[in-house]
Amino acid sequence: MKEYNALPLSGKKYRLAESPFYDPRYSRLSWVDIPEGKIYSRYDDGREEVIVLNGAVGAAVPLRDQRGFLAAGRDGLYIAGNDGVSLLYDLSGVYAPYLRSNDAKADPAGRLWFGSSCDDDVHEAQGALYVYDGTVRMMQPDTKISNGMAWSLSHDRFFFSDSLYHAVFAYDYDVQSGCISGRRVLFGVQNGLPDGMCIDKNDDLWVAVWGGSRVECRSDKGELLAVVNVPALNVTSCAFGGDDMRTLYITTSGDGLGGEYDGCLFYCRVDAQGLAPDTAVVPRRTGTLGAFPAFMQRSENIKPSWQQNTPDIEGYYYTATDGSQMAFWTYKSDRVSAEHTHDYDEYMTVVSGEYTVTIDGTEYVLHAGDELFIPKGSLQGGRVTKGTRSIHAFGGERVKPHRMTRYSSGMKDKVTDFLGAVFLESGKTFDINGRHSIYNEIEANFEYFICLEQKDDIIGTAALKRLNDTDCELKTLYLYSRCHGQGLGRALARAVIEEAKNRGFERIYLDSMSGYERAMKLYKSLGFTATERYNDNDKADVFMVLELI
């Protein structure tokens, strides 16, 4: 077995240096400092550059067609360069709030592979391994700390280290589809945890060992061939570089450590030759992004499903100076649209999924990229499959802006009388459609109006966004909820009420389809009691006024 000793590249220290790459096209060594959110570049001529992201950055992979990087940020994938940083793909819908991106690499086809891991000490270690090729796919669930990746020279094997499994795994890999299969343990690591890795021209793996002060060289069969000793405890990753690709660059972490070289970068000349890194490709086609871009998702333009003519549509809209509008819809379930007419023309195109439109009795089935013009006055209807995204241009006002009028203390009696007259008559029950028909009038009398549905957590998210610090004479919330006693709906109701309580709301007008007993079990635990109640059946729909105890 061969043994090497690494030397410090400089005396500068980093909290958690990771993701080293040497790009021979630019004679550039790059790496990140994860918690600092910084991407560093050091050129062979001595120049240095720093790119700063807004938040932690797990890795930054060189791009194939430009000098910048595809960075795996805390909650998104970003294009990062000297001219700025822009969001490419929002991962907030992929990761739980306590997860962040960790290591990342490009495969031979230019797809970005990246893993997630916990970013706190509260939750049990968890995460997954993903690939991005225009959309995000989960490739390996149930990881602990997703870390190093490498591909064989023949492009038929994939290697992956999951630190808390103390192992490096091998998979069969298909370069055309990007799929992996046949997971098996290639070798285990003792006296430390396997972290980042790279591969040389002989298909030998060079694996950083966190807590082990070393890099191990292993054959593609798992045999230990060499060790590089590193005078720092937590070794995080490594990459080949230099003019001849025989210099091994090594990153370490100094976070919480006081050793002389903890957190420094190192280099070591070895008897092996590395490969230029695979570079990341940004897909030119935008129809598979999976979500509309972040710049479109402004809160003032959101149109949640409870405000739609058809429930379970979420989206954003923009109004032009002439009153025409554009809308960007995402459908949360399979939907059927009843026949209707508009007094303005409509243009639509499907971004993804399937949308079937009927115009005056003729059926049109639309898929990604298909367009359709609907003349004003046409009798139109249709159906749409869950997950479909579409873009619509309307020649008139299709989307009504949400009203958030102020609630005054003198309105209480009027609102109570109004609600009693409309839908709290003794023995009378209103279905969901009946209730929706009076929501506009209720909205006009309440500053805060929130509707929670059982199957859509995005509605709950939008609801929380609408709880703001606007000054008013009485902090009052009208909450309509179908599902206080069931899983997701109960969690959403709790989240909304906790947020309202934290922001000083004192009174809640509750319209619940879950019955008095279920509703009060939740709200008593949050410090509210019912001061007014409008029906006597414990199991039926209930309308009541809740106030802080």
Short mmCIF file of N, CA and C in Angstrom, two decimals, residues 29-149:
data_model
loop_
_atom_site.label_atom_id
_atom_site.label_comp_id
_atom_site.label_asym_id
_atom_site.label_seq_id
_atom_site.Cartn_x
_atom_site.Cartn_y
_atom_site.Cartn_z
N LEU A 29 -9.14 26.10 -10.05
CA LEU A 29 -9.58 25.27 -8.94
C LEU A 29 -10.74 25.99 -8.26
N SER A 30 -11.83 25.30 -8.04
CA SER A 30 -12.98 25.91 -7.36
C SER A 30 -13.42 25.02 -6.20
N TRP A 31 -14.05 25.66 -5.22
CA TRP A 31 -14.61 24.94 -4.09
C TRP A 31 -15.65 25.84 -3.42
N VAL A 32 -16.41 25.30 -2.48
CA VAL A 32 -17.41 26.09 -1.77
C VAL A 32 -17.13 26.06 -0.28
N ASP A 33 -17.64 27.08 0.43
CA ASP A 33 -17.72 27.06 1.88
C ASP A 33 -19.21 26.99 2.20
N ILE A 34 -19.67 25.81 2.59
CA ILE A 34 -21.10 25.53 2.63
C ILE A 34 -21.89 26.53 3.49
N PRO A 35 -21.61 26.67 4.79
CA PRO A 35 -22.46 27.56 5.60
C PRO A 35 -22.31 29.03 5.26
N GLU A 36 -21.18 29.41 4.66
CA GLU A 36 -20.97 30.81 4.29
C GLU A 36 -21.65 31.15 2.96
N GLY A 37 -22.07 30.14 2.20
CA GLY A 37 -22.75 30.39 0.94
C GLY A 37 -21.83 30.99 -0.11
N LYS A 38 -20.57 30.59 -0.14
CA LYS A 38 -19.59 31.20 -1.04
C LYS A 38 -18.97 30.15 -1.97
N ILE A 39 -18.77 30.56 -3.22
CA ILE A 39 -18.07 29.75 -4.21
C ILE A 39 -16.73 30.43 -4.50
N TYR A 40 -15.65 29.72 -4.26
CA TYR A 40 -14.31 30.28 -4.46
C TYR A 40 -13.68 29.72 -5.73
N SER A 41 -12.91 30.55 -6.41
CA SER A 41 -12.13 30.12 -7.57
C SER A 41 -10.70 30.62 -7.41
N ARG A 42 -9.75 29.75 -7.72
CA ARG A 42 -8.33 30.11 -7.68
C ARG A 42 -7.70 29.64 -8.99
N TYR A 43 -7.12 30.59 -9.72
CA TYR A 43 -6.53 30.28 -11.02
C TYR A 43 -5.02 30.03 -10.87
N ASP A 44 -4.48 29.29 -11.82
CA ASP A 44 -3.05 28.96 -11.75
C ASP A 44 -2.17 30.21 -11.80
N ASP A 45 -2.68 31.31 -12.38
CA ASP A 45 -1.89 32.55 -12.43
C ASP A 45 -2.00 33.37 -11.15
N GLY A 46 -2.69 32.84 -10.15
CA GLY A 46 -2.77 33.51 -8.87
C GLY A 46 -4.05 34.30 -8.63
N ARG A 47 -4.87 34.51 -9.64
CA ARG A 47 -6.12 35.26 -9.47
C ARG A 47 -7.10 34.46 -8.61
N GLU A 48 -7.91 35.20 -7.85
CA GLU A 48 -8.95 34.57 -7.03
C GLU A 48 -10.27 35.30 -7.22
N GLU A 49 -11.37 34.57 -7.16
CA GLU A 49 -12.71 35.13 -7.30
C GLU A 49 -13.62 34.50 -6.25
N VAL A 50 -14.65 35.25 -5.85
CA VAL A 50 -15.63 34.74 -4.91
C VAL A 50 -17.03 35.10 -5.41
N ILE A 51 -17.92 34.13 -5.43
CA ILE A 51 -19.34 34.35 -5.74
C ILE A 51 -20.14 34.06 -4.48
N VAL A 52 -21.03 34.95 -4.10
CA VAL A 52 -21.78 34.81 -2.86
C VAL A 52 -23.24 34.51 -3.17
N LEU A 53 -23.76 33.42 -2.59
CA LEU A 53 -25.17 33.08 -2.70
C LEU A 53 -25.90 33.56 -1.45
N ASN A 54 -27.20 33.67 -1.55
CA ASN A 54 -28.02 34.06 -0.40
C ASN A 54 -28.44 32.81 0.35
N GLY A 55 -27.52 32.27 1.14
CA GLY A 55 -27.80 31.04 1.87
C GLY A 55 -26.74 29.99 1.62
N ALA A 56 -26.84 28.90 2.36
CA ALA A 56 -25.85 27.83 2.25
C ALA A 56 -25.80 27.26 0.84
N VAL A 57 -24.60 26.79 0.45
CA VAL A 57 -24.43 26.17 -0.86
C VAL A 57 -23.67 24.86 -0.67
N GLY A 58 -24.31 23.75 -1.07
CA GLY A 58 -23.71 22.44 -0.86
C GLY A 58 -22.61 22.10 -1.82
N ALA A 59 -22.73 22.58 -3.07
CA ALA A 59 -21.75 22.26 -4.11
C ALA A 59 -21.94 23.21 -5.27
N ALA A 60 -20.88 23.36 -6.07
CA ALA A 60 -20.94 24.18 -7.28
C ALA A 60 -20.19 23.46 -8.38
N VAL A 61 -20.93 23.01 -9.40
CA VAL A 61 -20.38 22.19 -10.47
C VAL A 61 -20.14 23.06 -11.70
N PRO A 62 -18.95 22.99 -12.31
CA PRO A 62 -18.68 23.81 -13.50
C PRO A 62 -19.69 23.53 -14.61
N LEU A 63 -20.10 24.60 -15.29
CA LEU A 63 -21.03 24.48 -16.41
C LEU A 63 -20.28 24.15 -17.70
N ARG A 64 -20.98 23.46 -18.60
CA ARG A 64 -20.35 23.02 -19.84
C ARG A 64 -20.20 24.15 -20.85
N ASP A 65 -21.18 25.06 -20.91
CA ASP A 65 -21.19 26.04 -21.99
C ASP A 65 -20.88 27.46 -21.53
N GLN A 66 -20.41 27.62 -20.30
CA GLN A 66 -20.02 28.94 -19.81
C GLN A 66 -19.08 28.79 -18.64
N ARG A 67 -18.52 29.91 -18.17
CA ARG A 67 -17.50 29.86 -17.13
C ARG A 67 -18.09 29.69 -15.73
N GLY A 68 -19.38 29.83 -15.59
CA GLY A 68 -20.00 29.79 -14.27
C GLY A 68 -20.23 28.38 -13.75
N PHE A 69 -21.14 28.30 -12.79
CA PHE A 69 -21.40 27.06 -12.07
C PHE A 69 -22.90 26.80 -11.98
N LEU A 70 -23.26 25.52 -11.86
CA LEU A 70 -24.59 25.11 -11.45
C LEU A 70 -24.48 24.73 -9.99
N ALA A 71 -25.04 25.57 -9.12
CA ALA A 71 -24.86 25.42 -7.68
C ALA A 71 -26.08 24.80 -7.03
N ALA A 72 -25.83 23.86 -6.12
CA ALA A 72 -26.90 23.26 -5.33
C ALA A 72 -27.01 24.05 -4.04
N GLY A 73 -27.97 24.99 -4.01
CA GLY A 73 -28.16 25.83 -2.85
C GLY A 73 -29.03 25.17 -1.80
N ARG A 74 -29.26 25.90 -0.74
CA ARG A 74 -30.04 25.37 0.37
C ARG A 74 -31.40 24.86 -0.08
N ASP A 75 -32.10 25.66 -0.89
CA ASP A 75 -33.45 25.29 -1.29
C ASP A 75 -33.70 25.49 -2.77
N GLY A 76 -32.63 25.45 -3.58
CA GLY A 76 -32.80 25.62 -5.02
C GLY A 76 -31.52 25.35 -5.77
N LEU A 77 -31.67 25.18 -7.08
CA LEU A 77 -30.52 25.07 -7.97
C LEU A 77 -30.32 26.42 -8.64
N TYR A 78 -29.08 26.89 -8.68
CA TYR A 78 -28.79 28.24 -9.13
C TYR A 78 -27.71 28.24 -10.21
N ILE A 79 -27.86 29.17 -11.17
CA ILE A 79 -26.79 29.49 -12.10
C ILE A 79 -25.98 30.60 -11.45
N ALA A 80 -24.70 30.35 -11.20
CA ALA A 80 -23.86 31.30 -10.48
C ALA A 80 -22.64 31.66 -11.32
N GLY A 81 -22.42 32.95 -11.49
CA GLY A 81 -21.26 33.43 -12.25
C GLY A 81 -20.87 34.81 -11.77
N ASN A 82 -19.84 35.37 -12.38
CA ASN A 82 -19.37 36.69 -11.98
C ASN A 82 -20.40 37.78 -12.26
N ASP A 83 -21.36 37.48 -13.17
CA ASP A 83 -22.38 38.47 -13.50
C ASP A 83 -23.63 38.32 -12.63
N GLY A 84 -23.60 37.43 -11.64
CA GLY A 84 -24.72 37.31 -10.73
C GLY A 84 -25.17 35.87 -10.50
N VAL A 85 -26.21 35.75 -9.69
CA VAL A 85 -26.76 34.44 -9.32
C VAL A 85 -28.25 34.46 -9.63
N SER A 86 -28.76 33.41 -10.30
CA SER A 86 -30.18 33.35 -10.64
C SER A 86 -30.71 31.95 -10.33
N LEU A 87 -31.95 31.91 -9.86
CA LEU A 87 -32.59 30.65 -9.53
C LEU A 87 -32.97 29.90 -10.80
N LEU A 88 -32.54 28.65 -10.89
CA LEU A 88 -32.91 27.79 -12.02
C LEU A 88 -34.08 26.88 -11.66
N TYR A 89 -34.05 26.31 -10.45
CA TYR A 89 -35.10 25.36 -10.05
C TYR A 89 -35.32 25.49 -8.55
N ASP A 90 -36.56 25.74 -8.16
CA ASP A 90 -36.93 25.91 -6.76
C ASP A 90 -37.12 24.53 -6.12
N LEU A 91 -36.35 24.25 -5.07
CA LEU A 91 -36.42 22.96 -4.39
C LEU A 91 -37.24 23.02 -3.11
N SER A 92 -37.90 24.15 -2.84
CA SER A 92 -38.66 24.26 -1.60
C SER A 92 -39.81 23.26 -1.55
N GLY A 93 -40.31 22.85 -2.72
CA GLY A 93 -41.35 21.84 -2.76
C GLY A 93 -40.81 20.42 -2.76
N VAL A 94 -39.48 20.28 -2.82
CA VAL A 94 -38.83 18.97 -2.82
C VAL A 94 -38.30 18.64 -1.42
N TYR A 95 -37.68 19.64 -0.78
CA TYR A 95 -37.06 19.43 0.53
C TYR A 95 -38.03 19.78 1.65
N ALA A 96 -37.93 19.06 2.77
CA ALA A 96 -38.54 19.51 4.02
C ALA A 96 -37.78 20.76 4.49
N PRO A 97 -38.41 21.61 5.32
CA PRO A 97 -37.76 22.86 5.71
C PRO A 97 -36.42 22.70 6.41
N TYR A 98 -36.19 21.55 7.03
CA TYR A 98 -34.95 21.36 7.78
C TYR A 98 -33.86 20.66 6.95
N LEU A 99 -34.08 20.48 5.65
CA LEU A 99 -33.09 19.87 4.78
C LEU A 99 -32.39 20.93 3.93
N ARG A 100 -31.22 20.62 3.44
CA ARG A 100 -30.50 21.47 2.49
C ARG A 100 -29.76 20.58 1.51
N SER A 101 -29.31 21.19 0.42
CA SER A 101 -28.49 20.46 -0.54
C SER A 101 -27.11 20.17 0.05
N ASN A 102 -26.57 19.03 -0.30
CA ASN A 102 -25.22 18.68 0.11
C ASN A 102 -24.35 18.52 -1.14
N ASP A 103 -23.65 17.44 -1.28
CA ASP A 103 -22.71 17.29 -2.39
C ASP A 103 -23.45 17.17 -3.72
N ALA A 104 -22.75 17.48 -4.82
CA ALA A 104 -23.33 17.41 -6.16
C ALA A 104 -22.23 17.16 -7.17
N LYS A 105 -22.58 16.46 -8.25
CA LYS A 105 -21.67 16.19 -9.37
C LYS A 105 -22.49 16.13 -10.65
N ALA A 106 -21.85 16.38 -11.77
CA ALA A 106 -22.47 16.16 -13.08
C ALA A 106 -22.11 14.77 -13.57
N ASP A 107 -23.06 14.09 -14.21
CA ASP A 107 -22.75 12.78 -14.79
C ASP A 107 -22.21 12.98 -16.20
N PRO A 108 -21.79 11.91 -16.89
CA PRO A 108 -21.18 12.07 -18.22
C PRO A 108 -22.10 12.74 -19.23
N ALA A 109 -23.42 12.69 -19.02
CA ALA A 109 -24.36 13.33 -19.95
C ALA A 109 -24.66 14.78 -19.58
N GLY A 110 -24.11 15.25 -18.46
CA GLY A 110 -24.32 16.63 -18.05
C GLY A 110 -25.47 16.83 -17.08
N ARG A 111 -26.14 15.74 -16.67
CA ARG A 111 -27.19 15.87 -15.65
C ARG A 111 -26.55 16.21 -14.30
N LEU A 112 -27.26 16.98 -13.50
CA LEU A 112 -26.76 17.30 -12.18
C LEU A 112 -27.33 16.32 -11.16
N TRP A 113 -26.45 15.64 -10.45
CA TRP A 113 -26.83 14.75 -9.35
C TRP A 113 -26.52 15.48 -8.05
N PHE A 114 -27.47 15.48 -7.14
CA PHE A 114 -27.27 16.19 -5.88
C PHE A 114 -28.04 15.49 -4.78
N GLY A 115 -27.55 15.63 -3.57
CA GLY A 115 -28.19 14.99 -2.43
C GLY A 115 -28.65 15.99 -1.42
N SER A 116 -29.55 15.57 -0.54
CA SER A 116 -30.03 16.41 0.55
C SER A 116 -29.62 15.79 1.87
N SER A 117 -29.51 16.65 2.89
CA SER A 117 -29.20 16.17 4.23
C SER A 117 -29.76 17.15 5.25
N CYS A 118 -29.85 16.72 6.51
CA CYS A 118 -30.39 17.57 7.57
C CYS A 118 -29.45 18.74 7.83
N ASP A 119 -30.07 19.88 8.17
CA ASP A 119 -29.29 21.08 8.45
C ASP A 119 -29.48 21.52 9.89
N ASP A 120 -29.88 20.60 10.76
CA ASP A 120 -30.01 20.93 12.18
C ASP A 120 -29.67 19.69 13.01
N ASP A 121 -29.67 19.88 14.32
CA ASP A 121 -29.37 18.78 15.24
C ASP A 121 -30.62 18.21 15.89
N VAL A 122 -31.79 18.64 15.39
CA VAL A 122 -33.06 18.23 15.98
C VAL A 122 -33.59 16.97 15.31
N HIS A 123 -33.57 16.96 13.97
CA HIS A 123 -34.17 15.85 13.23
C HIS A 123 -33.15 14.73 13.00
N GLU A 124 -33.69 13.54 12.91
CA GLU A 124 -32.85 12.38 12.60
C GLU A 124 -32.28 12.53 11.19
N ALA A 125 -31.02 12.09 11.03
CA ALA A 125 -30.36 12.19 9.72
C ALA A 125 -31.22 11.54 8.65
N GLN A 126 -31.45 12.27 7.58
CA GLN A 126 -32.31 11.77 6.50
C GLN A 126 -32.05 12.59 5.24
N GLY A 127 -32.51 12.08 4.12
CA GLY A 127 -32.38 12.79 2.86
C GLY A 127 -32.61 11.86 1.70
N ALA A 128 -32.16 12.28 0.52
CA ALA A 128 -32.32 11.47 -0.69
C ALA A 128 -31.30 11.95 -1.71
N LEU A 129 -31.13 11.15 -2.75
CA LEU A 129 -30.26 11.51 -3.88
C LEU A 129 -31.15 11.80 -5.08
N TYR A 130 -30.90 12.94 -5.75
CA TYR A 130 -31.74 13.39 -6.85
C TYR A 130 -30.89 13.62 -8.10
N VAL A 131 -31.59 13.71 -9.24
CA VAL A 131 -30.94 14.13 -10.48
C VAL A 131 -31.81 15.21 -11.12
N TYR A 132 -31.13 16.21 -11.70
CA TYR A 132 -31.83 17.28 -12.41
C TYR A 132 -31.45 17.23 -13.88
N ASP A 133 -32.46 17.12 -14.76
CA ASP A 133 -32.22 17.16 -16.20
C ASP A 133 -33.32 17.98 -16.87
N GLY A 134 -33.75 19.02 -16.19
CA GLY A 134 -34.88 19.82 -16.62
C GLY A 134 -36.03 19.68 -15.65
N THR A 135 -36.12 18.53 -15.03
CA THR A 135 -37.00 18.30 -13.90
C THR A 135 -36.21 17.51 -12.87
N VAL A 136 -36.75 17.37 -11.68
CA VAL A 136 -36.03 16.69 -10.60
C VAL A 136 -36.63 15.32 -10.37
N ARG A 137 -35.76 14.30 -10.34
CA ARG A 137 -36.18 12.93 -10.05
C ARG A 137 -35.42 12.41 -8.84
N MET A 138 -36.12 11.69 -7.96
CA MET A 138 -35.44 11.05 -6.83
C MET A 138 -34.85 9.73 -7.31
N MET A 139 -33.56 9.55 -7.11
CA MET A 139 -32.88 8.34 -7.59
C MET A 139 -32.59 7.34 -6.47
N GLN A 140 -32.34 7.85 -5.26
CA GLN A 140 -32.08 6.97 -4.13
C GLN A 140 -32.72 7.56 -2.88
N PRO A 141 -33.85 7.00 -2.43
CA PRO A 141 -34.48 7.50 -1.20
C PRO A 141 -33.73 7.02 0.03
N ASP A 142 -34.12 7.56 1.17
CA ASP A 142 -33.69 7.06 2.48
C ASP A 142 -32.18 7.08 2.65
N THR A 143 -31.55 8.17 2.22
CA THR A 143 -30.14 8.34 2.54
C THR A 143 -30.02 8.98 3.92
N LYS A 144 -28.82 8.94 4.47
CA LYS A 144 -28.54 9.56 5.76
C LYS A 144 -27.82 10.91 5.52
N ILE A 145 -26.58 10.83 5.03
CA ILE A 145 -25.87 12.03 4.59
C ILE A 145 -25.36 11.76 3.19
N SER A 146 -26.06 12.26 2.21
CA SER A 146 -25.71 12.04 0.81
C SER A 146 -24.41 12.77 0.50
N ASN A 147 -23.43 12.04 -0.03
CA ASN A 147 -22.12 12.65 -0.22
C ASN A 147 -21.50 12.31 -1.58
N GLY A 148 -20.26 11.79 -1.60
CA GLY A 148 -19.47 11.71 -2.82
C GLY A 148 -20.09 10.87 -3.93
N MET A 149 -19.78 11.27 -5.18
CA MET A 149 -20.27 10.58 -6.36
C MET A 149 -19.16 10.48 -7.40
#
